[in-house]
PDB file of C-alpha atoms in Angstrom:
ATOM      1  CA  UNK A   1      12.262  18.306 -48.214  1.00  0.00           C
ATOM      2  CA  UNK A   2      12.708  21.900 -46.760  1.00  0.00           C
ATOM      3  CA  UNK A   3      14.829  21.836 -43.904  1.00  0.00           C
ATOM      4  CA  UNK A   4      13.188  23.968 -40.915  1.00  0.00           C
ATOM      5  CA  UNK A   5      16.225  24.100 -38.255  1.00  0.00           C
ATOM      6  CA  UNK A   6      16.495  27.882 -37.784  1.00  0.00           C
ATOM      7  CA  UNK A   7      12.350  27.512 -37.145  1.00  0.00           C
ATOM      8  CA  UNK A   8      12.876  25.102 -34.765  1.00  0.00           C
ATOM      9  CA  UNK A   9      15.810  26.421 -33.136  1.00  0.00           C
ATOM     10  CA  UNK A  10      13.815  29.689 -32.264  1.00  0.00           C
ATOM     11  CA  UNK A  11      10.485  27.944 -31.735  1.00  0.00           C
ATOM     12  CA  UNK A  12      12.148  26.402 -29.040  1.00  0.00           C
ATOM     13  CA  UNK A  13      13.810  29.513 -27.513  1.00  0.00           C
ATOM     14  CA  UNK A  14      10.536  31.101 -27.647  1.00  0.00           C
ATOM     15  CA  UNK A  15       8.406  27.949 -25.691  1.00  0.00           C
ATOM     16  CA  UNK A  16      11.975  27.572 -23.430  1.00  0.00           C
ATOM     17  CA  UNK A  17      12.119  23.686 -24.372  1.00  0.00           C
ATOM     18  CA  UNK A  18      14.746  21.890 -25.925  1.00  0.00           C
ATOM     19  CA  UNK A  19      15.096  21.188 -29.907  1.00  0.00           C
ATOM     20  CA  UNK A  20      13.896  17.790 -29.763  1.00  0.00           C
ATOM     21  CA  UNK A  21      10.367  18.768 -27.959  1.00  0.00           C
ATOM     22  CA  UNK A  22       9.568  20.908 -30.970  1.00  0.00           C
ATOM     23  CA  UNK A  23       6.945  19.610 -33.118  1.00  0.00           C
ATOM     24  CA  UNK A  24       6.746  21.316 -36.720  1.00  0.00           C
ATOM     25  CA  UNK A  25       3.328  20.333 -38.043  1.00  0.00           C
ATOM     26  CA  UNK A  26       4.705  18.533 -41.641  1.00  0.00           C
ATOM     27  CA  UNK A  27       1.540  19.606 -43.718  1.00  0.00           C
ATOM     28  CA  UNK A  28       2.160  23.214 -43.424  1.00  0.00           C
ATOM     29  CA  UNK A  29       6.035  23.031 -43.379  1.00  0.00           C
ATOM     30  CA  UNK A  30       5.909  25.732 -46.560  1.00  0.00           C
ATOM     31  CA  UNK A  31       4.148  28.214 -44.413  1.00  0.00           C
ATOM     32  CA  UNK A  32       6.767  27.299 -41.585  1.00  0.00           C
ATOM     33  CA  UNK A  33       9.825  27.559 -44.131  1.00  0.00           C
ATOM     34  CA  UNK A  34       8.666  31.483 -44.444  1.00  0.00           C
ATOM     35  CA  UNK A  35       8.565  32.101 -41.155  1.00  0.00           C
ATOM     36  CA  UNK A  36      11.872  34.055 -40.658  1.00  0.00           C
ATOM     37  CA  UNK A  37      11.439  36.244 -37.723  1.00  0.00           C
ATOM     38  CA  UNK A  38      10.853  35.342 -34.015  1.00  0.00           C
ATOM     39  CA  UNK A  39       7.030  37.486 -34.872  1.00  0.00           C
ATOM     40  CA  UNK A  40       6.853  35.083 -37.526  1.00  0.00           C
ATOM     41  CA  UNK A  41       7.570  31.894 -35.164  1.00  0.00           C
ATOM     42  CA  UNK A  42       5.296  33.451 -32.655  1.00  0.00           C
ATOM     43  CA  UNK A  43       2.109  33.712 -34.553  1.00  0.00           C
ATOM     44  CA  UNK A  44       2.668  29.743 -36.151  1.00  0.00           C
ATOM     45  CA  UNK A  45       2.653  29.035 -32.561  1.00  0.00           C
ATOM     46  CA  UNK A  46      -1.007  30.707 -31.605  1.00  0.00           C
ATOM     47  CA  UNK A  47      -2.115  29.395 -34.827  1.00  0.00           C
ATOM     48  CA  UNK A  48      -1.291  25.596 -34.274  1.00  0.00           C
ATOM     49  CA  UNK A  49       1.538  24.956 -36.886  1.00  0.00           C
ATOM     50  CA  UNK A  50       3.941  24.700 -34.009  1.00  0.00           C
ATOM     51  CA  UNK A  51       3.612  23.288 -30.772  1.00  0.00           C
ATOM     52  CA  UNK A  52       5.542  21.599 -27.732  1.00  0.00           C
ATOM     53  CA  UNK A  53       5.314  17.643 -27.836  1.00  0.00           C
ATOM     54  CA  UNK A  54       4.789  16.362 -24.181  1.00  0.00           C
ATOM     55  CA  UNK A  55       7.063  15.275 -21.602  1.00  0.00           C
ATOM     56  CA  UNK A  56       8.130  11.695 -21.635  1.00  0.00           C
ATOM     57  CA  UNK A  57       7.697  11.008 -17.630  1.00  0.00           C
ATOM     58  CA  UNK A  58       8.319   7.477 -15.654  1.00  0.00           C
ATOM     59  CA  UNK A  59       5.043   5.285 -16.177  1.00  0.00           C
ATOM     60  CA  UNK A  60       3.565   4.121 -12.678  1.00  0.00           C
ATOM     61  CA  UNK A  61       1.530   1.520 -14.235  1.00  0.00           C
ATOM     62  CA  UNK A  62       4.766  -0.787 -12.998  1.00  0.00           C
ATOM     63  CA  UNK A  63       4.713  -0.054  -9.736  1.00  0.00           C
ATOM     64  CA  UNK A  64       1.335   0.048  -9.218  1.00  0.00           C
ATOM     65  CA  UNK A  65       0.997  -3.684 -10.507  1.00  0.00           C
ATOM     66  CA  UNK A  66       3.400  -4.671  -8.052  1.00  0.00           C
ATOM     67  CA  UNK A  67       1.622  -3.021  -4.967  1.00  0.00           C
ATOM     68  CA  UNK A  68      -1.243  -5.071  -6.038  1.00  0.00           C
ATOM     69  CA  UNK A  69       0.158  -7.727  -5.767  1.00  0.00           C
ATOM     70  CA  UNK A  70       1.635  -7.082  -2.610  1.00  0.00           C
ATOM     71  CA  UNK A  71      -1.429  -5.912  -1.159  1.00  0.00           C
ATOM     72  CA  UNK A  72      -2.797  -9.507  -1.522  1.00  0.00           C
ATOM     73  CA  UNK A  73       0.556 -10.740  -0.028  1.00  0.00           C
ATOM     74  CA  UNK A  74       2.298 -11.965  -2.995  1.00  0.00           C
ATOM     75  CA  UNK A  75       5.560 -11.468  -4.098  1.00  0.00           C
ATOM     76  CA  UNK A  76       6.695 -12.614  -0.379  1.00  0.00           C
ATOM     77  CA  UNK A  77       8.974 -15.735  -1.421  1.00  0.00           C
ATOM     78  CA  UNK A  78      12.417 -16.377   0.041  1.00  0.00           C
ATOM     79  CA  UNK A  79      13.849 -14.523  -3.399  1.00  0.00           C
ATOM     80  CA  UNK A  80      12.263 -11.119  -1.759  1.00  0.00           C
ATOM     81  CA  UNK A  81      13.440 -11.240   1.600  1.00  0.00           C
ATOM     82  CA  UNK A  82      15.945  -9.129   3.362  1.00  0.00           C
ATOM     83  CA  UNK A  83      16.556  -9.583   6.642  1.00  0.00           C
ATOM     84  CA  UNK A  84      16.563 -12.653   9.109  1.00  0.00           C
ATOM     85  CA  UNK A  85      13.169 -14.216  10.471  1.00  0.00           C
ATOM     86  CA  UNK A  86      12.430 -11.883  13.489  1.00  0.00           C
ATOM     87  CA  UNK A  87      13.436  -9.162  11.710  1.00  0.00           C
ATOM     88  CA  UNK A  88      10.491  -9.162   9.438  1.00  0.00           C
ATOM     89  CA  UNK A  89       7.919 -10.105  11.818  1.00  0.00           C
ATOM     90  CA  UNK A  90       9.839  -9.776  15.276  1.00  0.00           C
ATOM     91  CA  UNK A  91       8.991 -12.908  18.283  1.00  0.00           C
ATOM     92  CA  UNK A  92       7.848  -9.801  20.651  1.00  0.00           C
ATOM     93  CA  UNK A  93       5.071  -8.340  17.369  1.00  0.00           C
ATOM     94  CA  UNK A  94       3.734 -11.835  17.277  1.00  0.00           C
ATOM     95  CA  UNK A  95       3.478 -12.303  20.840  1.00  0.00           C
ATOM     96  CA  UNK A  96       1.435  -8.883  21.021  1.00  0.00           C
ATOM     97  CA  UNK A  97      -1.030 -10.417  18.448  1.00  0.00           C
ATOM     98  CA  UNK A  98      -1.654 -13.418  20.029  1.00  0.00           C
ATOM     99  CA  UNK A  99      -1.832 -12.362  23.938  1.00  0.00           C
ATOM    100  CA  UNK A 100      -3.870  -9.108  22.963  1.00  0.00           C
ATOM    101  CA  UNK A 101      -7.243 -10.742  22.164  1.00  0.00           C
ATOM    102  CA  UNK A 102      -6.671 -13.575  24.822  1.00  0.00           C
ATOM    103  CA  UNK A 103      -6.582 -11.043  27.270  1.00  0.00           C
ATOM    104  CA  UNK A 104      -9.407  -8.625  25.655  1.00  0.00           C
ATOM    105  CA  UNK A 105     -11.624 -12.526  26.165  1.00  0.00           C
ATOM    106  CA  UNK A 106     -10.889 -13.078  29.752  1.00  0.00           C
ATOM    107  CA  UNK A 107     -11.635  -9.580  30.548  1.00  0.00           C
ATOM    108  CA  UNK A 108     -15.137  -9.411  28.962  1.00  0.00           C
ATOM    109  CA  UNK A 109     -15.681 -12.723  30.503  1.00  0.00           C
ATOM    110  CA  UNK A 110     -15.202 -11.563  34.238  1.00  0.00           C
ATOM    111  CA  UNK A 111     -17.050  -8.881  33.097  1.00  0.00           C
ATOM    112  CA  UNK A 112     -20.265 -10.325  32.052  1.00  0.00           C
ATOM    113  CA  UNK A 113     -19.686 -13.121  34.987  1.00  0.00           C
ATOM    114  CA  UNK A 114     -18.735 -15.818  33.273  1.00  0.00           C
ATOM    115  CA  UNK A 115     -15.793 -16.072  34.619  1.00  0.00           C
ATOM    116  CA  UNK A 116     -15.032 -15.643  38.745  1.00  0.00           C
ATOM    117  CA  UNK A 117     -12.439 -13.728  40.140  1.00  0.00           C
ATOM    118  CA  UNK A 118     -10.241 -16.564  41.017  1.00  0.00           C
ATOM    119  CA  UNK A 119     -10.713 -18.220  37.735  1.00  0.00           C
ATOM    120  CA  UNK A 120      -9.695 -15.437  35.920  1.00  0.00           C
ATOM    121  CA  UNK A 121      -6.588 -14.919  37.735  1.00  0.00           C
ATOM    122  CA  UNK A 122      -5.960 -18.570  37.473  1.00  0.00           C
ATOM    123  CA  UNK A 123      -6.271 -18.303  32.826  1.00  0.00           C
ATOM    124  CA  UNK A 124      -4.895 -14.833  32.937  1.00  0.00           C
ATOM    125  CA  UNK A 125      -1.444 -16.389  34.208  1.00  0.00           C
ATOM    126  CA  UNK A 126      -1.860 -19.119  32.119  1.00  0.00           C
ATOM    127  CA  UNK A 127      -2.307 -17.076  29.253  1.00  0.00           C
ATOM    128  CA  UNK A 128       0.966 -15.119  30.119  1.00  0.00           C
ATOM    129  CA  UNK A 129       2.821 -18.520  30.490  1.00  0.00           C
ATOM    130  CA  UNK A 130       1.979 -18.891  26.879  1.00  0.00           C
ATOM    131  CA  UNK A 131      -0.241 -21.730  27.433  1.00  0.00           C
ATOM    132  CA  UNK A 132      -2.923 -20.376  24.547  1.00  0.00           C
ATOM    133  CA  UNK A 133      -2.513 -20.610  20.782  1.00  0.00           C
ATOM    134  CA  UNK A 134      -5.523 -18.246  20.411  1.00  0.00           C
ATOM    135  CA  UNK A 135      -9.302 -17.678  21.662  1.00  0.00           C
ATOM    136  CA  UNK A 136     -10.399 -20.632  20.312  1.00  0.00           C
ATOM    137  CA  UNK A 137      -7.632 -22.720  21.902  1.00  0.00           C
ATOM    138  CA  UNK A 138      -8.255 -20.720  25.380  1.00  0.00           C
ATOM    139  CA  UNK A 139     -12.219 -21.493  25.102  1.00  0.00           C
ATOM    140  CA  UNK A 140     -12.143 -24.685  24.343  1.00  0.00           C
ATOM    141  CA  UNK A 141      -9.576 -25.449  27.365  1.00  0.00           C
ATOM    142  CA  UNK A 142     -11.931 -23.421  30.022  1.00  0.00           C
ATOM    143  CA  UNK A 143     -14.791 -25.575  28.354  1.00  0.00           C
ATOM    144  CA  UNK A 144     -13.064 -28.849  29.066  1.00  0.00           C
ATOM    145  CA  UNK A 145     -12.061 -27.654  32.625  1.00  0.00           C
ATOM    146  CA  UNK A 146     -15.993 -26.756  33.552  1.00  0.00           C
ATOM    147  CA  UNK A 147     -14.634 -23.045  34.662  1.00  0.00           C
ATOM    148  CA  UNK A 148     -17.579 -20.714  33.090  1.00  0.00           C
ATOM    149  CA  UNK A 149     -20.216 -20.568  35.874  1.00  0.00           C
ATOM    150  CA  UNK A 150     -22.704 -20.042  32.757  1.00  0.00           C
ATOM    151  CA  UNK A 151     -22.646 -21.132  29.433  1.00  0.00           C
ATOM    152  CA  UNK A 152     -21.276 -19.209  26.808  1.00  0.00           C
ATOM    153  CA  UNK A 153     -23.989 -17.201  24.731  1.00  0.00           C
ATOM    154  CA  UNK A 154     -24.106 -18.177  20.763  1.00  0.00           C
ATOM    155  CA  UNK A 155     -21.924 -15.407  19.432  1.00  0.00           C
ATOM    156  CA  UNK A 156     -18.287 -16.796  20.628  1.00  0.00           C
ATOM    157  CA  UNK A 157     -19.061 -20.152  19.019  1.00  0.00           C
ATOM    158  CA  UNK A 158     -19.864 -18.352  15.767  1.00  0.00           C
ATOM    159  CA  UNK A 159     -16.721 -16.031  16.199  1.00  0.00           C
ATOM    160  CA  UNK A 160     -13.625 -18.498  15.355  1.00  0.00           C
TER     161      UNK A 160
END
């Protein structure tokens, strides 16, 4: 075994890595052993005998795993949280979410004239009171109350 430590101490000085990051091709370590000057080193270099082994870097692979999996909302479970309830999802986001589209469907139903003036008034109130879950919940309340003054085309029933 021919020890190549002066080689691979100048290799290394020459490709500014570190000692370790040196890779002496083991088939040709003879030709290496001759090698004595930096000229010498240089040349093994172009020629392939000696080269610098690759960066060992973080793998992603990890983290991207886990960003599936929160992307389809796993990894949620009381062992993950931080923070209290309304932190996370605060009582003024949720209200936002569910008054939003309430309001966006009593809107395009004055609109279109299914819904009067007074009527409107009337549900939008209600709707601010907090009296609606959701569209659905809102529809089928004006439906049980007779307030359209025509029916409904197909589309809303479809749209849950």
């Amino acid at each position: 075994m021919v020890h190549l430590v002066y080689q691979r101490k100048m290799a290394s000085k020459i490709m500014k890595c570190g000692i370790k990051r040196v890779y002496l091709d083991p088939n040709k370590s003879e030709d290496i052993s001759e090698a004595v000057t930096r000229s010498d080193v240089r040349s093994l270099i172009k020629n392939g005998m000696i080269w610098k082994k690759q960066k060992k870097g973080v793998s992603r692979g990890r983290a991207r795993h886990i960003a599936e999996q929160k992307a389809k909302r796993k990894r949620k479970g009381p062992g993950s949280r931080k923070g209290a309830k309304y932190a996370r999802f605060p009582k003024k986001e949720r209200w936002m979410r569910t008054i939003r589209p309430i309001r966006e469907k009593l809107k395009a139903w004055r609109e279109d004239g299914t819904l009067d003036r007074a009527a409107y008034r009337k549900y939008y109130r209600q709707a601010k009171a907090g009296v609606f879950k959701s569209k659905r919940h809102l529809e089928t309340q004006l439906q049980a109350e007779n307030a359209f003054k025509k029916p409904l085309p197909k589309a809303s029933e479809d749209a849950k």
